[in-house]
PDB file of C-alpha atoms in Angstrom:
ATOM      1  CA  MET A   1      55.256   0.826 -53.632  1.00  0.00           C
ATOM      2  CA  LEU A   2      53.549  -2.679 -51.609  1.00  0.00           C
ATOM      3  CA  TYR A   3      51.284  -4.229 -53.371  1.00  0.00           C
ATOM      4  CA  GLY A   4      49.717  -1.117 -55.215  1.00  0.00           C
ATOM      5  CA  VAL A   5      49.938   0.497 -51.838  1.00  0.00           C
ATOM      6  CA  CYS A   6      52.310   3.645 -51.232  1.00  0.00           C
ATOM      7  CA  THR A   7      54.354   3.001 -47.987  1.00  0.00           C
ATOM      8  CA  GLU A   8      55.390   6.167 -47.979  1.00  0.00           C
ATOM      9  CA  HIS A   9      53.164   6.435 -44.652  1.00  0.00           C
ATOM     10  CA  VAL A  10      52.885   2.928 -43.379  1.00  0.00           C
ATOM     11  CA  THR A  11      54.103   2.971 -39.930  1.00  0.00           C
ATOM     12  CA  SER A  12      57.134   1.349 -38.549  1.00  0.00           C
ATOM     13  CA  VAL A  13      55.110  -1.317 -36.541  1.00  0.00           C
ATOM     14  CA  LYS A  14      57.047  -1.731 -32.524  1.00  0.00           C
ATOM     15  CA  THR A  15      58.134  -4.926 -31.079  1.00  0.00           C
ATOM     16  CA  ILE A  16      57.891  -5.413 -27.760  1.00  0.00           C
ATOM     17  CA  PHE A  17      58.893  -8.479 -24.902  1.00  0.00           C
ATOM     18  CA  ASP A  18      56.118  -9.616 -22.027  1.00  0.00           C
ATOM     19  CA  LYS A  19      60.033 -10.113 -20.400  1.00  0.00           C
ATOM     20  CA  TYR A  20      62.900  -7.832 -20.459  1.00  0.00           C
ATOM     21  CA  ASP A  21      66.111  -8.530 -19.630  1.00  0.00           C
ATOM     22  CA  LYS A  22      67.799  -6.557 -17.404  1.00  0.00           C
ATOM     23  CA  ASN A  23      71.454  -7.779 -18.574  1.00  0.00           C
ATOM     24  CA  ALA A  24      71.264  -6.268 -21.275  1.00  0.00           C
ATOM     25  CA  ILE A  25      69.749  -2.556 -19.549  1.00  0.00           C
ATOM     26  CA  ALA A  26      73.687  -1.379 -18.937  1.00  0.00           C
ATOM     27  CA  GLU A  27      74.326  -1.696 -22.531  1.00  0.00           C
ATOM     28  CA  LEU A  28      71.251   1.130 -23.578  1.00  0.00           C
ATOM     29  CA  PRO A  29      71.113   4.452 -24.220  1.00  0.00           C
ATOM     30  CA  LYS A  30      70.421   6.256 -20.079  1.00  0.00           C
ATOM     31  CA  GLU A  31      67.262   8.509 -20.073  1.00  0.00           C
ATOM     32  CA  GLN A  32      67.433  10.990 -17.968  1.00  0.00           C
ATOM     33  CA  PHE A  33      64.248  14.237 -17.383  1.00  0.00           C
ATOM     34  CA  GLU A  34      65.904  18.003 -19.157  1.00  0.00           C
ATOM     35  CA  GLY A  35      63.608  19.549 -17.594  1.00  0.00           C
ATOM     36  CA  ARG A  36      62.491  22.297 -15.012  1.00  0.00           C
ATOM     37  CA  ILE A  37      62.595  20.732 -11.501  1.00  0.00           C
ATOM     38  CA  VAL A  38      61.405  22.686  -8.429  1.00  0.00           C
ATOM     39  CA  VAL A  39      62.450  21.946  -5.235  1.00  0.00           C
ATOM     40  CA  ILE A  40      59.687  22.187  -1.978  1.00  0.00           C
ATOM     41  CA  GLN A  41      60.370  23.319   1.968  1.00  0.00           C
ATOM     42  CA  SER A  42      57.298  24.676   3.540  1.00  0.00           C
ATOM     43  CA  VAL A  43      53.610  24.485   3.119  1.00  0.00           C
ATOM     44  CA  GLY A  44      53.097  27.481   1.410  1.00  0.00           C
ATOM     45  CA  GLU A  45      55.066  26.674  -1.339  1.00  0.00           C
ATOM     46  CA  ALA A  46      53.356  23.356  -1.249  1.00  0.00           C
ATOM     47  CA  LYS A  47      49.719  25.208  -1.512  1.00  0.00           C
ATOM     48  CA  ARG A  48      50.628  27.067  -4.005  1.00  0.00           C
ATOM     49  CA  ALA A  49      53.116  24.213  -6.067  1.00  0.00           C
ATOM     50  CA  VAL A  50      49.479  22.178  -5.746  1.00  0.00           C
ATOM     51  CA  ASP A  51      47.448  25.339  -6.763  1.00  0.00           C
ATOM     52  CA  TYR A  52      49.880  24.686 -10.312  1.00  0.00           C
ATOM     53  CA  LEU A  53      48.912  21.238 -10.416  1.00  0.00           C
ATOM     54  CA  LEU A  54      45.845  20.733 -10.205  1.00  0.00           C
ATOM     55  CA  ARG A  55      44.937  22.645 -13.087  1.00  0.00           C
ATOM     56  CA  PHE A  56      46.725  19.165 -15.318  1.00  0.00           C
ATOM     57  CA  PRO A  57      44.240  16.057 -16.148  1.00  0.00           C
ATOM     58  CA  ARG A  58      47.626  14.317 -15.716  1.00  0.00           C
ATOM     59  CA  LEU A  59      50.331  13.615 -12.717  1.00  0.00           C
ATOM     60  CA  GLY A  60      53.087  11.314 -12.048  1.00  0.00           C
ATOM     61  CA  ILE A  61      53.610  10.715  -9.348  1.00  0.00           C
ATOM     62  CA  ASP A  62      56.248   8.808  -7.468  1.00  0.00           C
ATOM     63  CA  THR A  63      57.890   8.852  -4.318  1.00  0.00           C
ATOM     64  CA  GLU A  64      61.909   8.198  -2.332  1.00  0.00           C
ATOM     65  CA  THR A  65      62.536   6.727   1.052  1.00  0.00           C
ATOM     66  CA  ARG A  66      66.283   7.543   3.289  1.00  0.00           C
ATOM     67  CA  PRO A  67      66.865   2.939   3.401  1.00  0.00           C
ATOM     68  CA  ASN A  68      66.733   1.618   5.859  1.00  0.00           C
ATOM     69  CA  PHE A  69      69.583  -1.590   6.438  1.00  0.00           C
ATOM     70  CA  LYS A  70      68.295  -2.961   9.661  1.00  0.00           C
ATOM     71  CA  PRO A  71      66.023  -6.294   9.308  1.00  0.00           C
ATOM     72  CA  GLY A  72      62.616  -5.132   8.853  1.00  0.00           C
ATOM     73  CA  GLY A  73      62.828  -1.009   9.769  1.00  0.00           C
ATOM     74  CA  MET A  74      61.070   0.817   7.541  1.00  0.00           C
ATOM     75  CA  ASN A  75      61.126   5.047   7.691  1.00  0.00           C
ATOM     76  CA  PRO A  76      59.212   6.918   6.599  1.00  0.00           C
ATOM     77  CA  VAL A  77      58.899   8.415   2.698  1.00  0.00           C
ATOM     78  CA  SER A  78      60.715  11.049   3.181  1.00  0.00           C
ATOM     79  CA  LEU A  79      60.015  13.030  -1.062  1.00  0.00           C
ATOM     80  CA  LEU A  80      57.542  13.050  -2.894  1.00  0.00           C
ATOM     81  CA  GLN A  81      57.017  13.448  -7.484  1.00  0.00           C
ATOM     82  CA  VAL A  82      54.602  14.652  -8.940  1.00  0.00           C
ATOM     83  CA  ALA A  83      55.562  14.987 -12.637  1.00  0.00           C
ATOM     84  CA  THR A  84      53.390  17.416 -16.064  1.00  0.00           C
ATOM     85  CA  PRO A  85      55.373  17.111 -18.609  1.00  0.00           C
ATOM     86  CA  THR A  86      58.204  19.759 -17.990  1.00  0.00           C
ATOM     87  CA  ILE A  87      57.742  20.610 -14.338  1.00  0.00           C
ATOM     88  CA  VAL A  88      58.703  18.702 -10.797  1.00  0.00           C
ATOM     89  CA  PHE A  89      57.976  19.558  -8.836  1.00  0.00           C
ATOM     90  CA  LEU A  90      59.829  17.315  -5.284  1.00  0.00           C
ATOM     91  CA  PHE A  91      57.673  17.568  -1.834  1.00  0.00           C
ATOM     92  CA  ARG A  92      60.215  17.278   0.811  1.00  0.00           C
ATOM     93  CA  LEU A  93      58.541  15.446   3.242  1.00  0.00           C
ATOM     94  CA  ASN A  94      60.498  14.617   5.925  1.00  0.00           C
ATOM     95  CA  MET A  95      60.513  18.484   6.137  1.00  0.00           C
ATOM     96  CA  ILE A  96      56.472  19.778   5.869  1.00  0.00           C
ATOM     97  CA  GLY A  97      55.043  16.121   6.522  1.00  0.00           C
ATOM     98  CA  LEU A  98      51.814  15.653   3.643  1.00  0.00           C
ATOM     99  CA  PRO A  99      50.253  19.331   5.004  1.00  0.00           C
ATOM    100  CA  GLU A 100      46.238  20.293   3.947  1.00  0.00           C
ATOM    101  CA  SER A 101      46.624  20.859   0.471  1.00  0.00           C
ATOM    102  CA  ILE A 102      48.663  17.685  -1.216  1.00  0.00           C
ATOM    103  CA  VAL A 103      46.147  15.776   0.498  1.00  0.00           C
ATOM    104  CA  ARG A 104      43.719  18.038  -1.457  1.00  0.00           C
ATOM    105  CA  LEU A 105      45.658  17.441  -4.107  1.00  0.00           C
ATOM    106  CA  LEU A 106      46.188  13.225  -3.827  1.00  0.00           C
ATOM    107  CA  THR A 107      42.298  12.666  -3.471  1.00  0.00           C
ATOM    108  CA  ASP A 108      41.529  15.088  -6.040  1.00  0.00           C
ATOM    109  CA  THR A 109      39.041  13.359  -8.381  1.00  0.00           C
ATOM    110  CA  LEU A 110      39.324  14.774 -11.859  1.00  0.00           C
ATOM    111  CA  VAL A 111      42.925  15.178 -11.932  1.00  0.00           C
ATOM    112  CA  GLN A 112      44.971  11.640 -12.949  1.00  0.00           C
ATOM    113  CA  LYS A 113      48.030   9.560 -10.997  1.00  0.00           C
ATOM    114  CA  ILE A 114      49.385   8.195 -12.536  1.00  0.00           C
ATOM    115  CA  GLY A 115      52.549   5.921 -11.303  1.00  0.00           C
ATOM    116  CA  LEU A 116      53.820   2.325 -10.646  1.00  0.00           C
ATOM    117  CA  SER A 117      53.048   0.125  -7.688  1.00  0.00           C
ATOM    118  CA  LEU A 118      51.150   3.188  -6.191  1.00  0.00           C
ATOM    119  CA  HIS A 119      49.493   0.962  -3.614  1.00  0.00           C
ATOM    120  CA  ASP A 120      52.176   0.649  -2.134  1.00  0.00           C
ATOM    121  CA  ASP A 121      53.198   4.279  -1.964  1.00  0.00           C
ATOM    122  CA  TRP A 122      49.798   5.324  -1.239  1.00  0.00           C
ATOM    123  CA  SER A 123      50.638   3.011   1.890  1.00  0.00           C
ATOM    124  CA  GLN A 124      53.069   4.187   2.764  1.00  0.00           C
ATOM    125  CA  LEU A 125      52.157   8.016   2.143  1.00  0.00           C
ATOM    126  CA  ALA A 126      48.710   7.802   4.966  1.00  0.00           C
ATOM    127  CA  ARG A 127      52.135   7.273   8.228  1.00  0.00           C
ATOM    128  CA  ARG A 128      52.429  10.841   7.550  1.00  0.00           C
ATOM    129  CA  THR A 129      48.161  11.507   7.156  1.00  0.00           C
ATOM    130  CA  PRO A 130      45.975   9.097   6.943  1.00  0.00           C
ATOM    131  CA  PHE A 131      43.804   9.896   2.889  1.00  0.00           C
ATOM    132  CA  GLN A 132      41.995   7.545   0.221  1.00  0.00           C
ATOM    133  CA  PRO A 133      43.805   8.387  -2.685  1.00  0.00           C
ATOM    134  CA  ALA A 134      41.201   8.941  -5.496  1.00  0.00           C
ATOM    135  CA  ASN A 135      41.539   8.825 -10.497  1.00  0.00           C
ATOM    136  CA  TYR A 136      44.837   6.983 -10.232  1.00  0.00           C
ATOM    137  CA  LEU A 137      46.116   4.095 -12.445  1.00  0.00           C
ATOM    138  CA  ASP A 138      48.747   2.502 -11.353  1.00  0.00           C
ATOM    139  CA  LEU A 139      50.620   0.888 -14.542  1.00  0.00           C
ATOM    140  CA  GLN A 140      51.462  -2.119 -13.147  1.00  0.00           C
ATOM    141  CA  ASP A 141      47.867  -3.134 -14.313  1.00  0.00           C
ATOM    142  CA  TYR A 142      47.384  -0.914 -17.328  1.00  0.00           C
ATOM    143  CA  VAL A 143      50.562  -2.575 -19.353  1.00  0.00           C
ATOM    144  CA  LYS A 144      49.794  -6.073 -19.160  1.00  0.00           C
ATOM    145  CA  ARG A 145      46.737  -5.418 -21.369  1.00  0.00           C
ATOM    146  CA  LEU A 146      50.212  -5.052 -23.772  1.00  0.00           C
ATOM    147  CA  GLY A 147      50.782  -8.296 -22.600  1.00  0.00           C
ATOM    148  CA  ILE A 148      54.227  -7.470 -20.971  1.00  0.00           C
ATOM    149  CA  ILE A 149      55.304  -9.133 -17.379  1.00  0.00           C
ATOM    150  CA  ASP A 150      58.162  -7.344 -16.876  1.00  0.00           C
ATOM    151  CA  MET A 151      56.824  -5.293 -14.027  1.00  0.00           C
ATOM    152  CA  SER A 152      59.895  -2.335 -12.798  1.00  0.00           C
ATOM    153  CA  LEU A 153      60.057   1.285 -13.976  1.00  0.00           C
ATOM    154  CA  GLN A 154      62.848   0.034 -15.627  1.00  0.00           C
ATOM    155  CA  LYS A 155      62.447  -2.806 -17.529  1.00  0.00           C
ATOM    156  CA  LEU A 156      59.626  -1.220 -18.781  1.00  0.00           C
ATOM    157  CA  TYR A 157      60.897   2.087 -19.770  1.00  0.00           C
ATOM    158  CA  ALA A 158      64.047  -0.831 -21.394  1.00  0.00           C
ATOM    159  CA  ASN A 159      61.296  -2.102 -23.194  1.00  0.00           C
ATOM    160  CA  LEU A 160      58.864   0.831 -24.915  1.00  0.00           C
ATOM    161  CA  PHE A 161      61.604   3.033 -25.963  1.00  0.00           C
ATOM    162  CA  HIS A 162      65.164   1.608 -25.261  1.00  0.00           C
ATOM    163  CA  LYS A 163      66.339   3.428 -22.950  1.00  0.00           C
ATOM    164  CA  LYS A 164      68.478   3.384 -19.334  1.00  0.00           C
ATOM    165  CA  ILE A 165      66.591   4.622 -16.453  1.00  0.00           C
ATOM    166  CA  SER A 166      69.821   4.713 -13.747  1.00  0.00           C
ATOM    167  CA  LYS A 167      68.660   3.869 -10.842  1.00  0.00           C
ATOM    168  CA  SER A 168      71.892   4.349  -8.544  1.00  0.00           C
ATOM    169  CA  GLN A 169      70.520   6.835  -6.089  1.00  0.00           C
ATOM    170  CA  ARG A 170      68.416   5.283  -5.502  1.00  0.00           C
ATOM    171  CA  LEU A 171      69.716   4.167  -1.692  1.00  0.00           C
ATOM    172  CA  SER A 172      70.836   7.619  -1.063  1.00  0.00           C
ATOM    173  CA  ASN A 173      70.146   9.920   1.782  1.00  0.00           C
ATOM    174  CA  TRP A 174      67.002  11.226   1.413  1.00  0.00           C
ATOM    175  CA  ASP A 175      66.989  12.789   4.203  1.00  0.00           C
ATOM    176  CA  ASN A 176      70.053  15.141   3.614  1.00  0.00           C
ATOM    177  CA  ASP A 177      69.393  19.099   4.249  1.00  0.00           C
ATOM    178  CA  VAL A 178      70.425  19.441   0.868  1.00  0.00           C
ATOM    179  CA  LEU A 179      70.080  17.642  -1.191  1.00  0.00           C
ATOM    180  CA  THR A 180      72.358  16.511  -4.897  1.00  0.00           C
ATOM    181  CA  GLU A 181      71.957  17.032  -8.776  1.00  0.00           C
ATOM    182  CA  PRO A 182      72.074  14.072  -8.788  1.00  0.00           C
ATOM    183  CA  GLN A 183      69.599  12.443  -6.488  1.00  0.00           C
ATOM    184  CA  LYS A 184      67.277  15.234  -8.077  1.00  0.00           C
ATOM    185  CA  ARG A 185      67.247  14.236 -11.654  1.00  0.00           C
ATOM    186  CA  TYR A 186      67.348  10.148 -10.665  1.00  0.00           C
ATOM    187  CA  ALA A 187      63.757  11.003  -8.413  1.00  0.00           C
ATOM    188  CA  ALA A 188      62.532  13.888 -11.461  1.00  0.00           C
ATOM    189  CA  THR A 189      63.337  11.789 -13.705  1.00  0.00           C
ATOM    190  CA  ASP A 190      61.362   8.124 -12.623  1.00  0.00           C
ATOM    191  CA  ALA A 191      57.227  10.973 -12.229  1.00  0.00           C
ATOM    192  CA  TRP A 192      57.665  11.639 -14.953  1.00  0.00           C
ATOM    193  CA  ALA A 193      58.506   8.062 -16.941  1.00  0.00           C
ATOM    194  CA  CYS A 194      55.724   8.069 -15.802  1.00  0.00           C
ATOM    195  CA  LEU A 195      53.324   9.802 -17.451  1.00  0.00           C
ATOM    196  CA  ARG A 196      55.645   8.829 -20.714  1.00  0.00           C
ATOM    197  CA  LEU A 197      54.662   4.646 -20.276  1.00  0.00           C
ATOM    198  CA  TYR A 198      51.206   5.918 -19.696  1.00  0.00           C
ATOM    199  CA  ASP A 199      51.310   8.269 -23.023  1.00  0.00           C
ATOM    200  CA  GLU A 200      52.794   5.254 -25.173  1.00  0.00           C
ATOM    201  CA  VAL A 201      50.844   2.410 -23.808  1.00  0.00           C
ATOM    202  CA  ASN A 202      47.711   4.332 -24.261  1.00  0.00           C
ATOM    203  CA  HIS A 203      49.052   4.945 -28.099  1.00  0.00           C
ATOM    204  CA  LEU A 204      50.059   1.156 -28.523  1.00  0.00           C
ATOM    205  CA  LEU A 205      46.860   0.095 -27.139  1.00  0.00           C
ATOM    206  CA  THR A 206      44.754   3.178 -29.855  1.00  0.00           C
ATOM    207  CA  THR A 207      46.294   1.804 -32.621  1.00  0.00           C
ATOM    208  CA  ARG A 208      47.330  -1.982 -31.484  1.00  0.00           C
ATOM    209  CA  ASN A 209      50.588  -1.006 -32.749  1.00  0.00           C
ATOM    210  CA  TYR A 210      53.339  -3.346 -32.156  1.00  0.00           C
ATOM    211  CA  ARG A 211      54.232  -7.141 -31.732  1.00  0.00           C
ATOM    212  CA  LEU A 212      54.243  -9.020 -28.970  1.00  0.00           C
ATOM    213  CA  VAL A 213      57.912 -11.142 -28.509  1.00  0.00           C
ATOM    214  CA  LYS A 214      57.907 -13.881 -25.577  1.00  0.00           C
ATOM    215  CA  VAL A 215      61.485 -14.561 -25.141  1.00  0.00           C
ATOM    216  CA  GLU A 216      62.004 -17.158 -22.389  1.00  0.00           C
ATOM    217  CA  ILE A 217      65.067 -16.246 -20.076  1.00  0.00           C
TER     218      ILE A 217
END
C-alpha cells in the first residue's frame, strides 16, 4: 500500500532521454525481427504482396541502397522493405523497378506508412518512377512530441526499448544476386522497428506515463 492506495496495479513510469549516448548502445542486448520474411523478385509477386499489404491499417517502411564510395555518387534504391507486425516483404527494386502495384501502395490514402526520414526515401524512390506519397508519418517528427532530440533509428530504439539494432549490414551490397540471411534480417528489422517505435511513442503520448531526462553528452 502507498498512502492508503493499493499499488498492485500501479504502472512504472518509463524513463526516456532527450539524447542517447551512442557508446552505451554497444552494451545493450541485440534486437532482431524473428518473423517471416518474403523476398519479392518479380512484378507478379509484387502485385500479390501489395494486395495483401493493403489490408493493414499501417505499415513500416524502409529502403536500402547499394553504397557508392565515390564522392557525390548515388545508386538507385535497391530494396524496399514493407513490414506488418509479423511479416516483412523485401521488394528487390534492382530487379523489378518500381511497378504500378508498389506505387499503388505508396500512394494509398487509407494505409498509413510509418518510417524514419521518409522524405529522403520518397525522393530516392521517385528517381525510379515519379509518384506522390500519401498518408505517411515520419518518426523523426513524431518523437519530438516526447522531447526526444536524437533521431537515428538505432538511438531511438535503444532509448525506448533498451535494445540494440545492429547496423553491420548497412554498407553491404544490396544488389547481390541473392541476399544473405544477415542482410534479410537486417533489412526486415529496420522496417519492423518503425512499427514498434510508432506503437510505443503513441502509447506514451496517450498515457503520459513517461519521464524525460535531459542529458549533456
